[in-house]
């Protein structure tokens, strides 16, 4: 389960560590399997084991394993002696529940698990209706994404779809597509973002593909005045999403 191929084959996400498992349980997720290595558990871990043993016991298989076995299935070492699996959580587009004024973030070809996890944290903070991932990139179910998201992977609705399907779905829903493009002529704070909106960002290395740039209702850039020519993707996402929040808050004051 430490390898993506095995996770994809079984359609299971690995959640390891006391903090991460606690977040998943708090979000109402039911584990498929739980693996416990008593030799690695501290007092906090033992308390969580007691909870796991009574939590959805009829739906969850619990295994006690040796340190040698745990080392083979864990992704990051000892992990507090606790690891569980949950079914893949990404939704099809049709199952995303949209609010009356939809607010989405779309990321294309994210390269680093840490970036995707940080984007999910920001998405949770601003209250998006969903995060949509397209064009592959890093594995959504990589344990490092879970760790970097601080549990937001379990609280933010997430969908995966190909670009063409996504663009058509956004048009059908009447949602404005706003592309982040460093070559744009308009700044992000000059665009009207208070209505139904999907903010779309590409990878740090390549940016958005032409398919997204052509489909966008508007392309915007973030002002930059230094020597470097790009921001970290998670930082750029936060700047864009909080501009949407700012405009929506201002509109409610009118």
PDB file of C-alpha atoms in Angstrom:
ATOM      1  CA  UNK A   1       0.000   0.000   0.000  1.00  0.00           C
ATOM      2  CA  UNK A   2       3.031   2.277   0.129  1.00  0.00           C
ATOM      3  CA  UNK A   3       3.082   2.130  -3.697  1.00  0.00           C
ATOM      4  CA  UNK A   4       0.621   4.001  -5.919  1.00  0.00           C
ATOM      5  CA  UNK A   5       0.066   0.953  -8.121  1.00  0.00           C
ATOM      6  CA  UNK A   6      -1.186  -1.086  -5.174  1.00  0.00           C
ATOM      7  CA  UNK A   7      -3.408   1.751  -3.904  1.00  0.00           C
ATOM      8  CA  UNK A   8      -4.945   2.139  -7.361  1.00  0.00           C
ATOM      9  CA  UNK A   9      -5.487  -1.609  -7.692  1.00  0.00           C
ATOM     10  CA  UNK A  10      -7.366  -1.811  -4.403  1.00  0.00           C
ATOM     11  CA  UNK A  11      -8.958   1.659  -4.689  1.00  0.00           C
ATOM     12  CA  UNK A  12      -7.879   2.416  -1.134  1.00  0.00           C
ATOM     13  CA  UNK A  13      -6.251   5.477   0.412  1.00  0.00           C
ATOM     14  CA  UNK A  14      -3.665   4.982   3.153  1.00  0.00           C
ATOM     15  CA  UNK A  15      -4.047   7.186   6.226  1.00  0.00           C
ATOM     16  CA  UNK A  16      -1.203   6.892   8.714  1.00  0.00           C
ATOM     17  CA  UNK A  17      -0.356   8.620  11.951  1.00  0.00           C
ATOM     18  CA  UNK A  18      -2.423   9.567  14.983  1.00  0.00           C
ATOM     19  CA  UNK A  19      -3.248  13.106  13.834  1.00  0.00           C
ATOM     20  CA  UNK A  20      -4.246  12.100  10.306  1.00  0.00           C
ATOM     21  CA  UNK A  21      -6.399   9.184  11.451  1.00  0.00           C
ATOM     22  CA  UNK A  22      -8.104  11.400  14.031  1.00  0.00           C
ATOM     23  CA  UNK A  23      -8.972  13.925  11.291  1.00  0.00           C
ATOM     24  CA  UNK A  24     -10.392  11.187   9.065  1.00  0.00           C
ATOM     25  CA  UNK A  25     -12.560   9.751  11.829  1.00  0.00           C
ATOM     26  CA  UNK A  26     -13.767  13.229  12.810  1.00  0.00           C
ATOM     27  CA  UNK A  27     -14.876  13.721   9.191  1.00  0.00           C
ATOM     28  CA  UNK A  28     -17.034  10.607   9.477  1.00  0.00           C
ATOM     29  CA  UNK A  29     -14.934   8.323   7.278  1.00  0.00           C
ATOM     30  CA  UNK A  30     -15.172   4.609   7.982  1.00  0.00           C
ATOM     31  CA  UNK A  31     -11.897   2.671   7.704  1.00  0.00           C
ATOM     32  CA  UNK A  32     -11.786  -0.502   5.646  1.00  0.00           C
ATOM     33  CA  UNK A  33      -8.746  -1.868   7.460  1.00  0.00           C
ATOM     34  CA  UNK A  34      -6.682  -0.840  10.471  1.00  0.00           C
ATOM     35  CA  UNK A  35      -3.091  -1.956  11.079  1.00  0.00           C
ATOM     36  CA  UNK A  36      -1.609  -1.550  14.555  1.00  0.00           C
ATOM     37  CA  UNK A  37       1.999  -2.010  15.620  1.00  0.00           C
ATOM     38  CA  UNK A  38       1.884  -1.941  19.452  1.00  0.00           C
ATOM     39  CA  UNK A  39       5.653  -1.473  19.715  1.00  0.00           C
ATOM     40  CA  UNK A  40       5.388   1.954  18.059  1.00  0.00           C
ATOM     41  CA  UNK A  41       2.272   3.251  19.830  1.00  0.00           C
ATOM     42  CA  UNK A  42       2.458   5.934  22.516  1.00  0.00           C
ATOM     43  CA  UNK A  43      -0.297   6.843  24.992  1.00  0.00           C
ATOM     44  CA  UNK A  44      -2.144   8.982  22.453  1.00  0.00           C
ATOM     45  CA  UNK A  45      -1.989   6.147  19.954  1.00  0.00           C
ATOM     46  CA  UNK A  46      -3.315   3.649  22.479  1.00  0.00           C
ATOM     47  CA  UNK A  47      -6.303   5.894  23.166  1.00  0.00           C
ATOM     48  CA  UNK A  48      -6.998   6.090  19.454  1.00  0.00           C
ATOM     49  CA  UNK A  49      -6.751   2.296  19.192  1.00  0.00           C
ATOM     50  CA  UNK A  50      -9.518   1.981  21.773  1.00  0.00           C
ATOM     51  CA  UNK A  51     -11.666   4.276  19.647  1.00  0.00           C
ATOM     52  CA  UNK A  52     -10.873   2.368  16.482  1.00  0.00           C
ATOM     53  CA  UNK A  53     -11.742  -0.951  18.116  1.00  0.00           C
ATOM     54  CA  UNK A  54     -15.252   0.300  18.869  1.00  0.00           C
ATOM     55  CA  UNK A  55     -15.687   2.378  15.710  1.00  0.00           C
ATOM     56  CA  UNK A  56     -17.642   0.657  12.966  1.00  0.00           C
ATOM     57  CA  UNK A  57     -16.280  -2.697  14.127  1.00  0.00           C
ATOM     58  CA  UNK A  58     -18.646  -4.576  11.833  1.00  0.00           C
ATOM     59  CA  UNK A  59     -17.238  -2.744   8.788  1.00  0.00           C
ATOM     60  CA  UNK A  60     -13.558  -2.631   9.700  1.00  0.00           C
ATOM     61  CA  UNK A  61     -10.900  -5.344   9.814  1.00  0.00           C
ATOM     62  CA  UNK A  62      -8.273  -4.691  12.498  1.00  0.00           C
ATOM     63  CA  UNK A  63      -4.844  -6.332  12.402  1.00  0.00           C
ATOM     64  CA  UNK A  64      -2.003  -6.277  14.939  1.00  0.00           C
ATOM     65  CA  UNK A  65       1.323  -6.576  13.122  1.00  0.00           C
ATOM     66  CA  UNK A  66       5.017  -6.767  13.939  1.00  0.00           C
ATOM     67  CA  UNK A  67       7.427  -3.875  13.341  1.00  0.00           C
ATOM     68  CA  UNK A  68       8.839  -5.730  10.318  1.00  0.00           C
ATOM     69  CA  UNK A  69       5.411  -6.070   8.706  1.00  0.00           C
ATOM     70  CA  UNK A  70       4.443  -2.495   9.585  1.00  0.00           C
ATOM     71  CA  UNK A  71       7.612  -1.192   7.920  1.00  0.00           C
ATOM     72  CA  UNK A  72       6.531  -2.832   4.658  1.00  0.00           C
ATOM     73  CA  UNK A  73       3.045  -1.319   4.583  1.00  0.00           C
ATOM     74  CA  UNK A  74       3.724   2.127   6.081  1.00  0.00           C
ATOM     75  CA  UNK A  75       4.701   5.042   3.861  1.00  0.00           C
ATOM     76  CA  UNK A  76       6.687   7.092   6.333  1.00  0.00           C
ATOM     77  CA  UNK A  77       8.423   4.946   8.907  1.00  0.00           C
ATOM     78  CA  UNK A  78       6.846   4.256  12.278  1.00  0.00           C
ATOM     79  CA  UNK A  79       3.824   6.594  11.828  1.00  0.00           C
ATOM     80  CA  UNK A  80       2.965   6.237  15.496  1.00  0.00           C
ATOM     81  CA  UNK A  81       2.228   2.567  14.941  1.00  0.00           C
ATOM     82  CA  UNK A  82      -1.148   3.245  13.333  1.00  0.00           C
ATOM     83  CA  UNK A  83      -2.301   2.961   9.744  1.00  0.00           C
ATOM     84  CA  UNK A  84      -5.727   2.587   8.204  1.00  0.00           C
ATOM     85  CA  UNK A  85      -7.188   2.395   4.734  1.00  0.00           C
ATOM     86  CA  UNK A  86     -10.293   4.142   3.436  1.00  0.00           C
ATOM     87  CA  UNK A  87     -11.986   3.915   0.017  1.00  0.00           C
ATOM     88  CA  UNK A  88     -10.904   6.446  -2.610  1.00  0.00           C
ATOM     89  CA  UNK A  89     -12.736   9.688  -1.908  1.00  0.00           C
ATOM     90  CA  UNK A  90     -12.688  11.561  -5.236  1.00  0.00           C
ATOM     91  CA  UNK A  91     -16.160  12.124  -6.705  1.00  0.00           C
ATOM     92  CA  UNK A  92     -17.411  12.297 -10.286  1.00  0.00           C
ATOM     93  CA  UNK A  93     -18.341  15.834 -11.343  1.00  0.00           C
ATOM     94  CA  UNK A  94     -22.051  15.035 -11.321  1.00  0.00           C
ATOM     95  CA  UNK A  95     -21.910  14.323  -7.589  1.00  0.00           C
ATOM     96  CA  UNK A  96     -20.396  17.668  -6.575  1.00  0.00           C
ATOM     97  CA  UNK A  97     -22.997  19.591  -4.575  1.00  0.00           C
ATOM     98  CA  UNK A  98     -22.946  23.224  -5.681  1.00  0.00           C
ATOM     99  CA  UNK A  99     -24.145  26.161  -3.599  1.00  0.00           C
ATOM    100  CA  UNK A 100     -26.421  28.896  -4.949  1.00  0.00           C
ATOM    101  CA  UNK A 101     -23.276  30.868  -5.838  1.00  0.00           C
ATOM    102  CA  UNK A 102     -20.734  28.200  -6.810  1.00  0.00           C
ATOM    103  CA  UNK A 103     -17.076  28.642  -5.901  1.00  0.00           C
ATOM    104  CA  UNK A 104     -14.608  26.090  -7.260  1.00  0.00           C
ATOM    105  CA  UNK A 105     -10.865  25.736  -7.634  1.00  0.00           C
ATOM    106  CA  UNK A 106      -9.405  23.622 -10.424  1.00  0.00           C
ATOM    107  CA  UNK A 107      -5.776  22.544 -10.534  1.00  0.00           C
ATOM    108  CA  UNK A 108      -4.127  21.046 -13.595  1.00  0.00           C
ATOM    109  CA  UNK A 109      -1.058  18.840 -13.422  1.00  0.00           C
ATOM    110  CA  UNK A 110      -0.029  19.581  -9.829  1.00  0.00           C
ATOM    111  CA  UNK A 111       3.492  18.231  -9.462  1.00  0.00           C
ATOM    112  CA  UNK A 112       4.139  18.090  -5.711  1.00  0.00           C
ATOM    113  CA  UNK A 113       2.117  16.393  -2.946  1.00  0.00           C
ATOM    114  CA  UNK A 114       2.956  19.240  -0.564  1.00  0.00           C
ATOM    115  CA  UNK A 115       1.472  21.794  -2.953  1.00  0.00           C
ATOM    116  CA  UNK A 116      -1.740  19.823  -3.383  1.00  0.00           C
ATOM    117  CA  UNK A 117      -2.086  19.366   0.368  1.00  0.00           C
ATOM    118  CA  UNK A 118      -1.563  23.091   0.975  1.00  0.00           C
ATOM    119  CA  UNK A 119      -4.123  23.943  -1.724  1.00  0.00           C
ATOM    120  CA  UNK A 120      -6.659  21.716   0.012  1.00  0.00           C
ATOM    121  CA  UNK A 121      -6.006  23.533   3.305  1.00  0.00           C
ATOM    122  CA  UNK A 122      -6.658  26.882   1.643  1.00  0.00           C
ATOM    123  CA  UNK A 123      -9.729  25.517  -0.138  1.00  0.00           C
ATOM    124  CA  UNK A 124     -11.144  24.415   3.202  1.00  0.00           C
ATOM    125  CA  UNK A 125     -10.386  27.798   4.760  1.00  0.00           C
ATOM    126  CA  UNK A 126     -12.183  29.809   2.060  1.00  0.00           C
ATOM    127  CA  UNK A 127     -15.152  27.453   1.864  1.00  0.00           C
ATOM    128  CA  UNK A 128     -15.071  26.325  -1.759  1.00  0.00           C
ATOM    129  CA  UNK A 129     -17.764  24.000  -3.047  1.00  0.00           C
ATOM    130  CA  UNK A 130     -15.073  21.707  -4.345  1.00  0.00           C
ATOM    131  CA  UNK A 131     -11.554  21.141  -5.608  1.00  0.00           C
ATOM    132  CA  UNK A 132     -11.336  19.576  -9.057  1.00  0.00           C
ATOM    133  CA  UNK A 133      -8.146  17.893 -10.235  1.00  0.00           C
ATOM    134  CA  UNK A 134      -7.324  17.287 -13.879  1.00  0.00           C
ATOM    135  CA  UNK A 135      -4.439  16.189 -16.101  1.00  0.00           C
ATOM    136  CA  UNK A 136      -2.860  13.822 -13.632  1.00  0.00           C
ATOM    137  CA  UNK A 137       0.198  15.068 -11.813  1.00  0.00           C
ATOM    138  CA  UNK A 138       0.709  14.038  -8.224  1.00  0.00           C
ATOM    139  CA  UNK A 139      -1.365  11.252  -6.724  1.00  0.00           C
ATOM    140  CA  UNK A 140      -4.290  12.672  -4.747  1.00  0.00           C
ATOM    141  CA  UNK A 141      -4.058   9.667  -2.437  1.00  0.00           C
ATOM    142  CA  UNK A 142      -0.355  10.031  -1.711  1.00  0.00           C
ATOM    143  CA  UNK A 143       0.044   9.974   2.092  1.00  0.00           C
ATOM    144  CA  UNK A 144       2.111  13.164   1.863  1.00  0.00           C
ATOM    145  CA  UNK A 145      -0.933  14.954   0.400  1.00  0.00           C
ATOM    146  CA  UNK A 146      -2.967  13.825   3.393  1.00  0.00           C
ATOM    147  CA  UNK A 147      -0.271  14.978   5.793  1.00  0.00           C
ATOM    148  CA  UNK A 148       0.195  18.389   4.143  1.00  0.00           C
ATOM    149  CA  UNK A 149      -3.552  19.004   3.998  1.00  0.00           C
ATOM    150  CA  UNK A 150      -3.876  18.722   7.807  1.00  0.00           C
ATOM    151  CA  UNK A 151      -7.099  16.781   7.314  1.00  0.00           C
ATOM    152  CA  UNK A 152      -8.596  19.052   4.641  1.00  0.00           C
ATOM    153  CA  UNK A 153      -8.509  16.119   2.210  1.00  0.00           C
ATOM    154  CA  UNK A 154     -11.326  14.679   4.309  1.00  0.00           C
ATOM    155  CA  UNK A 155     -13.423  17.850   4.570  1.00  0.00           C
ATOM    156  CA  UNK A 156     -13.287  19.429   1.095  1.00  0.00           C
ATOM    157  CA  UNK A 157     -15.319  17.807  -1.704  1.00  0.00           C
ATOM    158  CA  UNK A 158     -12.878  16.638  -4.380  1.00  0.00           C
ATOM    159  CA  UNK A 159     -13.515  15.524  -7.948  1.00  0.00           C
ATOM    160  CA  UNK A 160     -11.267  14.226 -10.706  1.00  0.00           C
ATOM    161  CA  UNK A 161     -12.108  14.570 -14.402  1.00  0.00           C
ATOM    162  CA  UNK A 162     -10.471  15.146 -17.760  1.00  0.00           C
ATOM    163  CA  UNK A 163     -10.220  18.674 -19.092  1.00  0.00           C
ATOM    164  CA  UNK A 164     -12.795  18.427 -21.860  1.00  0.00           C
ATOM    165  CA  UNK A 165     -15.429  16.966 -19.560  1.00  0.00           C
ATOM    166  CA  UNK A 166     -14.726  19.614 -16.957  1.00  0.00           C
ATOM    167  CA  UNK A 167     -14.993  22.558 -19.350  1.00  0.00           C
ATOM    168  CA  UNK A 168     -18.308  21.317 -20.718  1.00  0.00           C
ATOM    169  CA  UNK A 169     -19.648  20.762 -17.190  1.00  0.00           C
ATOM    170  CA  UNK A 170     -18.672  24.293 -16.118  1.00  0.00           C
ATOM    171  CA  UNK A 171     -20.403  25.773 -19.166  1.00  0.00           C
ATOM    172  CA  UNK A 172     -23.526  23.705 -18.454  1.00  0.00           C
ATOM    173  CA  UNK A 173     -23.552  25.001 -14.866  1.00  0.00           C
ATOM    174  CA  UNK A 174     -23.117  28.640 -15.925  1.00  0.00           C
ATOM    175  CA  UNK A 175     -19.876  28.999 -13.980  1.00  0.00           C
ATOM    176  CA  UNK A 176     -17.319  31.612 -15.084  1.00  0.00           C
ATOM    177  CA  UNK A 177     -13.903  30.124 -15.855  1.00  0.00           C
ATOM    178  CA  UNK A 178     -11.074  32.316 -14.561  1.00  0.00           C
ATOM    179  CA  UNK A 179      -7.625  31.199 -15.694  1.00  0.00           C
ATOM    180  CA  UNK A 180      -4.465  32.189 -13.851  1.00  0.00           C
ATOM    181  CA  UNK A 181      -1.957  33.109 -16.555  1.00  0.00           C
ATOM    182  CA  UNK A 182       1.251  35.118 -16.013  1.00  0.00           C
ATOM    183  CA  UNK A 183       0.921  36.432 -19.586  1.00  0.00           C
ATOM    184  CA  UNK A 184      -2.573  37.873 -19.020  1.00  0.00           C
ATOM    185  CA  UNK A 185      -3.141  41.613 -19.389  1.00  0.00           C
ATOM    186  CA  UNK A 186      -5.558  41.956 -16.437  1.00  0.00           C
ATOM    187  CA  UNK A 187      -4.791  41.648 -12.744  1.00  0.00           C
ATOM    188  CA  UNK A 188      -6.767  39.215 -10.613  1.00  0.00           C
ATOM    189  CA  UNK A 189      -8.172  41.978  -8.382  1.00  0.00           C
ATOM    190  CA  UNK A 190      -9.622  43.798 -11.408  1.00  0.00           C
ATOM    191  CA  UNK A 191     -11.790  40.859 -12.490  1.00  0.00           C
ATOM    192  CA  UNK A 192     -15.345  40.457 -11.185  1.00  0.00           C
ATOM    193  CA  UNK A 193     -15.185  37.278  -9.118  1.00  0.00           C
ATOM    194  CA  UNK A 194     -18.219  37.616  -6.859  1.00  0.00           C
ATOM    195  CA  UNK A 195     -20.521  35.451  -8.993  1.00  0.00           C
ATOM    196  CA  UNK A 196     -20.340  31.738  -9.837  1.00  0.00           C
ATOM    197  CA  UNK A 197     -16.650  31.154 -10.456  1.00  0.00           C
ATOM    198  CA  UNK A 198     -14.078  28.445 -11.062  1.00  0.00           C
ATOM    199  CA  UNK A 199     -10.480  29.560 -10.532  1.00  0.00           C
ATOM    200  CA  UNK A 200      -8.143  27.446 -12.677  1.00  0.00           C
ATOM    201  CA  UNK A 201      -4.396  27.137 -12.078  1.00  0.00           C
ATOM    202  CA  UNK A 202      -1.726  25.070 -13.802  1.00  0.00           C
ATOM    203  CA  UNK A 203       1.596  23.585 -12.796  1.00  0.00           C
ATOM    204  CA  UNK A 204       4.540  25.750 -11.787  1.00  0.00           C
ATOM    205  CA  UNK A 205       6.653  24.376 -14.626  1.00  0.00           C
ATOM    206  CA  UNK A 206       4.232  24.682 -17.542  1.00  0.00           C
ATOM    207  CA  UNK A 207       1.233  26.723 -16.407  1.00  0.00           C
ATOM    208  CA  UNK A 208      -2.163  26.004 -17.939  1.00  0.00           C
ATOM    209  CA  UNK A 209      -2.551  24.108 -21.186  1.00  0.00           C
ATOM    210  CA  UNK A 210      -3.935  25.912 -24.265  1.00  0.00           C
ATOM    211  CA  UNK A 211      -7.222  24.038 -23.840  1.00  0.00           C
ATOM    212  CA  UNK A 212      -7.894  25.852 -20.567  1.00  0.00           C
ATOM    213  CA  UNK A 213      -6.621  29.215 -21.775  1.00  0.00           C
ATOM    214  CA  UNK A 214      -8.913  29.059 -24.797  1.00  0.00           C
ATOM    215  CA  UNK A 215     -11.909  27.968 -22.723  1.00  0.00           C
ATOM    216  CA  UNK A 216     -11.465  30.669 -20.065  1.00  0.00           C
ATOM    217  CA  UNK A 217     -13.965  33.503 -19.838  1.00  0.00           C
ATOM    218  CA  UNK A 218     -11.150  35.672 -18.533  1.00  0.00           C
ATOM    219  CA  UNK A 219      -7.425  35.252 -17.858  1.00  0.00           C
ATOM    220  CA  UNK A 220      -5.765  37.127 -15.012  1.00  0.00           C
ATOM    221  CA  UNK A 221      -2.339  37.486 -13.466  1.00  0.00           C
ATOM    222  CA  UNK A 222      -1.069  38.227  -9.977  1.00  0.00           C
ATOM    223  CA  UNK A 223       1.083  41.389  -9.754  1.00  0.00           C
ATOM    224  CA  UNK A 224       4.778  40.609  -9.286  1.00  0.00           C
ATOM    225  CA  UNK A 225       7.538  43.209  -8.995  1.00  0.00           C
ATOM    226  CA  UNK A 226      10.634  41.194  -8.141  1.00  0.00           C
ATOM    227  CA  UNK A 227      13.168  39.187 -10.100  1.00  0.00           C
ATOM    228  CA  UNK A 228      11.576  35.728  -9.905  1.00  0.00           C
ATOM    229  CA  UNK A 229       8.959  34.995 -12.533  1.00  0.00           C
ATOM    230  CA  UNK A 230       6.529  32.770 -10.626  1.00  0.00           C
ATOM    231  CA  UNK A 231       4.991  32.040  -7.247  1.00  0.00           C
ATOM    232  CA  UNK A 232       4.698  28.693  -5.545  1.00  0.00           C
ATOM    233  CA  UNK A 233       1.451  27.118  -6.809  1.00  0.00           C
ATOM    234  CA  UNK A 234      -0.123  26.871  -3.373  1.00  0.00           C
ATOM    235  CA  UNK A 235       0.697  30.537  -2.680  1.00  0.00           C
ATOM    236  CA  UNK A 236      -0.757  31.664  -6.019  1.00  0.00           C
ATOM    237  CA  UNK A 237      -3.880  29.627  -5.310  1.00  0.00           C
ATOM    238  CA  UNK A 238      -4.301  31.281  -1.923  1.00  0.00           C
ATOM    239  CA  UNK A 239      -3.933  34.765  -3.440  1.00  0.00           C
ATOM    240  CA  UNK A 240      -6.563  34.015  -6.086  1.00  0.00           C
ATOM    241  CA  UNK A 241      -9.059  32.355  -3.759  1.00  0.00           C
ATOM    242  CA  UNK A 242      -8.894  35.054  -1.109  1.00  0.00           C
ATOM    243  CA  UNK A 243      -9.591  37.679  -3.762  1.00  0.00           C
ATOM    244  CA  UNK A 244     -12.845  35.826  -4.466  1.00  0.00           C
ATOM    245  CA  UNK A 245     -13.596  35.849  -0.739  1.00  0.00           C
ATOM    246  CA  UNK A 246     -12.790  39.571  -0.468  1.00  0.00           C
ATOM    247  CA  UNK A 247     -15.125  40.471  -3.305  1.00  0.00           C
ATOM    248  CA  UNK A 248     -17.930  38.317  -1.959  1.00  0.00           C
ATOM    249  CA  UNK A 249     -17.614  39.813   1.514  1.00  0.00           C
ATOM    250  CA  UNK A 250     -17.686  43.323   0.069  1.00  0.00           C
ATOM    251  CA  UNK A 251     -20.787  42.495  -1.945  1.00  0.00           C
ATOM    252  CA  UNK A 252     -22.653  41.306   1.146  1.00  0.00           C
ATOM    253  CA  UNK A 253     -21.950  44.666   2.842  1.00  0.00           C
ATOM    254  CA  UNK A 254     -23.693  46.655   0.107  1.00  0.00           C
TER     255      UNK A 254
END
